[in-house]
C-alpha positions as a printed NumPy array, in Angstrom:
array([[110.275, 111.495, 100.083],
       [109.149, 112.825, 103.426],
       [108.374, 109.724, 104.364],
       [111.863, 108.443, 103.95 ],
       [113.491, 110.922, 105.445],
       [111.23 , 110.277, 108.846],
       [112.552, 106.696, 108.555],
       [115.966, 108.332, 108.31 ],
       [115.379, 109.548, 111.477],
       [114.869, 106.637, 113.004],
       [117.869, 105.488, 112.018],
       [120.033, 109.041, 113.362],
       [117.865, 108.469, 116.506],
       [119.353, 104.186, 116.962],
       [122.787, 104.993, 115.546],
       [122.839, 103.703, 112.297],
       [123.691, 105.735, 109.361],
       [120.26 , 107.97 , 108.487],
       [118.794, 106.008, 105.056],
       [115.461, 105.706, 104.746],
       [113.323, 104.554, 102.238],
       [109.61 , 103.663, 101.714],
       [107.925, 102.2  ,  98.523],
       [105.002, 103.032,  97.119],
       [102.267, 101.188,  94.994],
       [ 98.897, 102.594,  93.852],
       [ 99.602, 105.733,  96.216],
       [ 99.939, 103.451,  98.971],
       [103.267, 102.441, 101.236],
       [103.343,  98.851, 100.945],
       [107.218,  99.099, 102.577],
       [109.131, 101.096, 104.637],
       [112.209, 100.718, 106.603],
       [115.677, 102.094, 107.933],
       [119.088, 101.135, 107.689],
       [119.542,  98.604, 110.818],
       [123.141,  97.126, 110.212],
       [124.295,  97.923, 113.416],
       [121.545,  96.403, 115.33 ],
       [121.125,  93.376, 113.156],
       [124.636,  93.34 , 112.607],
       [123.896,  92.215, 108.57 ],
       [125.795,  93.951, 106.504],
       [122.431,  93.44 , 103.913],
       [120.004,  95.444, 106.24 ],
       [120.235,  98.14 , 104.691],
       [116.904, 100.667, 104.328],
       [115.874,  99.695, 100.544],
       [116.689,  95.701, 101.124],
       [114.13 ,  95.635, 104.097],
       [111.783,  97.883, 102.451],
       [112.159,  95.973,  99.442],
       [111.387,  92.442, 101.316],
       [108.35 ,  94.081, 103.289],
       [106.692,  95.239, 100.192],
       [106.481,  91.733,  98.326],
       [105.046,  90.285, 101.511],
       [102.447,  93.185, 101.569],
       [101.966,  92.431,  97.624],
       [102.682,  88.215,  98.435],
       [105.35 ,  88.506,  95.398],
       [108.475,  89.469,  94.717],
       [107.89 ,  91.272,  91.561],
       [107.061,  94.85 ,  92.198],
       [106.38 ,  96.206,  88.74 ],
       [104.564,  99.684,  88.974],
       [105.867, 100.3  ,  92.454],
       [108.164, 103.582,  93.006],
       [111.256, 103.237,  96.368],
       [111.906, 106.793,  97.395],
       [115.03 , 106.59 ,  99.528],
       [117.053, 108.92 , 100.833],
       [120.694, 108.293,  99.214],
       [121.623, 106.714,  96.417],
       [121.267, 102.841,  96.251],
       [124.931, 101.112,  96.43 ],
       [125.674,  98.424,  93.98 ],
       [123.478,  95.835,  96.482],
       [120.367,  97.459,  96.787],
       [120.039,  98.59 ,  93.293],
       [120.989,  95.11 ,  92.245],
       [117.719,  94.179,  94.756],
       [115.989,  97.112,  92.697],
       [116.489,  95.611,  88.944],
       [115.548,  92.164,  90.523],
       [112.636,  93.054,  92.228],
       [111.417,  94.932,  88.826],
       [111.038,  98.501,  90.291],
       [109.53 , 100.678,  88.25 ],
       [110.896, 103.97 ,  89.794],
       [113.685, 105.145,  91.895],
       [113.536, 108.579,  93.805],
       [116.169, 109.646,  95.36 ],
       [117.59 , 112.453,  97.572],
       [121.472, 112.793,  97.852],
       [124.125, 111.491,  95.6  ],
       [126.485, 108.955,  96.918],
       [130.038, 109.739,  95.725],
       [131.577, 106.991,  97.11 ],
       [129.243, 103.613,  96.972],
       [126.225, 105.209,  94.493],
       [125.021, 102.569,  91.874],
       [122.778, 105.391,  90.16 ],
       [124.561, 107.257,  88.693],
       [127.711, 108.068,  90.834],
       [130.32 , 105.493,  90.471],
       [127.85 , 103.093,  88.016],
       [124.408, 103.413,  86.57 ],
       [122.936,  99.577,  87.519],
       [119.052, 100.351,  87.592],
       [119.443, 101.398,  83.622],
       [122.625,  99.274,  82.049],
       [120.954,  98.1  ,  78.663],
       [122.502,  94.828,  79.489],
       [120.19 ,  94.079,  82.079],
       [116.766,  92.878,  81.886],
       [115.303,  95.137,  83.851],
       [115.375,  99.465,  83.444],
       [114.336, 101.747,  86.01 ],
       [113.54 , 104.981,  85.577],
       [115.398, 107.662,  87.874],
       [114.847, 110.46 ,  89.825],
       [117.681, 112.202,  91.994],
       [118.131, 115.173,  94.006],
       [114.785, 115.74 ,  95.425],
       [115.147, 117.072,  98.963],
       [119.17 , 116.593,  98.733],
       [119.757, 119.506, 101.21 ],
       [117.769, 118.098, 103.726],
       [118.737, 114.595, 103.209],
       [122.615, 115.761, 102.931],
       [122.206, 118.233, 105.932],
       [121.061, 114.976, 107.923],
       [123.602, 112.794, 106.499],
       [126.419, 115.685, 107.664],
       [124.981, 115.682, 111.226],
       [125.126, 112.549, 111.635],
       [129.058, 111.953, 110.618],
       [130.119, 114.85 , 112.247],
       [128.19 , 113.312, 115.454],
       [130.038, 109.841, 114.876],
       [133.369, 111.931, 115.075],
       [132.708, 113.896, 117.892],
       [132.037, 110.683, 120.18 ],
       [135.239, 109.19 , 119.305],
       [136.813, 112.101, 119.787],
       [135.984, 112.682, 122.958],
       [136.562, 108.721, 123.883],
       [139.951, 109.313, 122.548],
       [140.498, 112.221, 125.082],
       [139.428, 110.514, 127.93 ],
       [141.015, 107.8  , 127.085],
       [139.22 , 105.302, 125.822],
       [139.026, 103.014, 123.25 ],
       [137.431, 104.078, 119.886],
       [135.228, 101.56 , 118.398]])
């Protein structure tokens, strides 16, 4: 999880919102990535999509049975749709996400019995940290507009 929460970082540090994920086969990172929707402008670019599509090119297929993602939040409905298809074994993740979380928050997609495809889970395992990034971050995002609204400017 470390691991994802330095790609997290990297994400803080461009300006996108701080997910990060890596995924792991044989005790080996075989994918990694952050969020980049802002700088790809794609609203799919999130962290466990391009970690996901770096790891079967690393493997050379698209099936990535035995492999664990440890990601920072909780994969929305889009990524953990990517997760079932991709045939995750494991999912490891830090914070809860109350409003778009596909996990267990709002739905449980990675183990509906109607599906395929079960993952096993794993939540809350550095959700401090991950939460205390994810805070700093948002409160960041308000403080620049508010300051462009006092001086004037245009929020964007």
């Amino acid at each position: 999880m470390r691991w994802a929460i330095r790609e997290a970082e990297k994400a803080f540090e461009a300006g996108e919102v701080p997910v990060g994920a890596v995924i792991v086969c044989e005790n080996r990172i075989i994918g990694r990535a952050h969020n980049q929707t802002e700088t790809l402008r794609d609203p799919t670019a999130h962290a466990e999509m391009i970690a996901i599509s770096a790891a079967a090119n690393t493997l050379g297929s698209w099936r990535l049975e035995g492999c664990t993602l440890y990601v920072t939040l909780e994969p929305c409905a889009m990524c953990a749709g990517a997760v079932v298809l991709s045939r995750i074994r494991r999912v490891v993740f830090g914070a809860f996400d109350s409003k778009a979380g596909a996990c267990g928050s709002l739905r449980n997609l990675v183990q509906d019995a109607r599906l395929n495809h079960r993952v096993d889970l794993t939540s809350g395992i550095l959700d401090a940290e991950v939460s205390a990034l994810m805070k700093a971050f948002f409160q960041n995002l308000r403080d620049v507009k508010r300051s462009r609204r006092q001086a004037g400017g245009k929020e964007s």
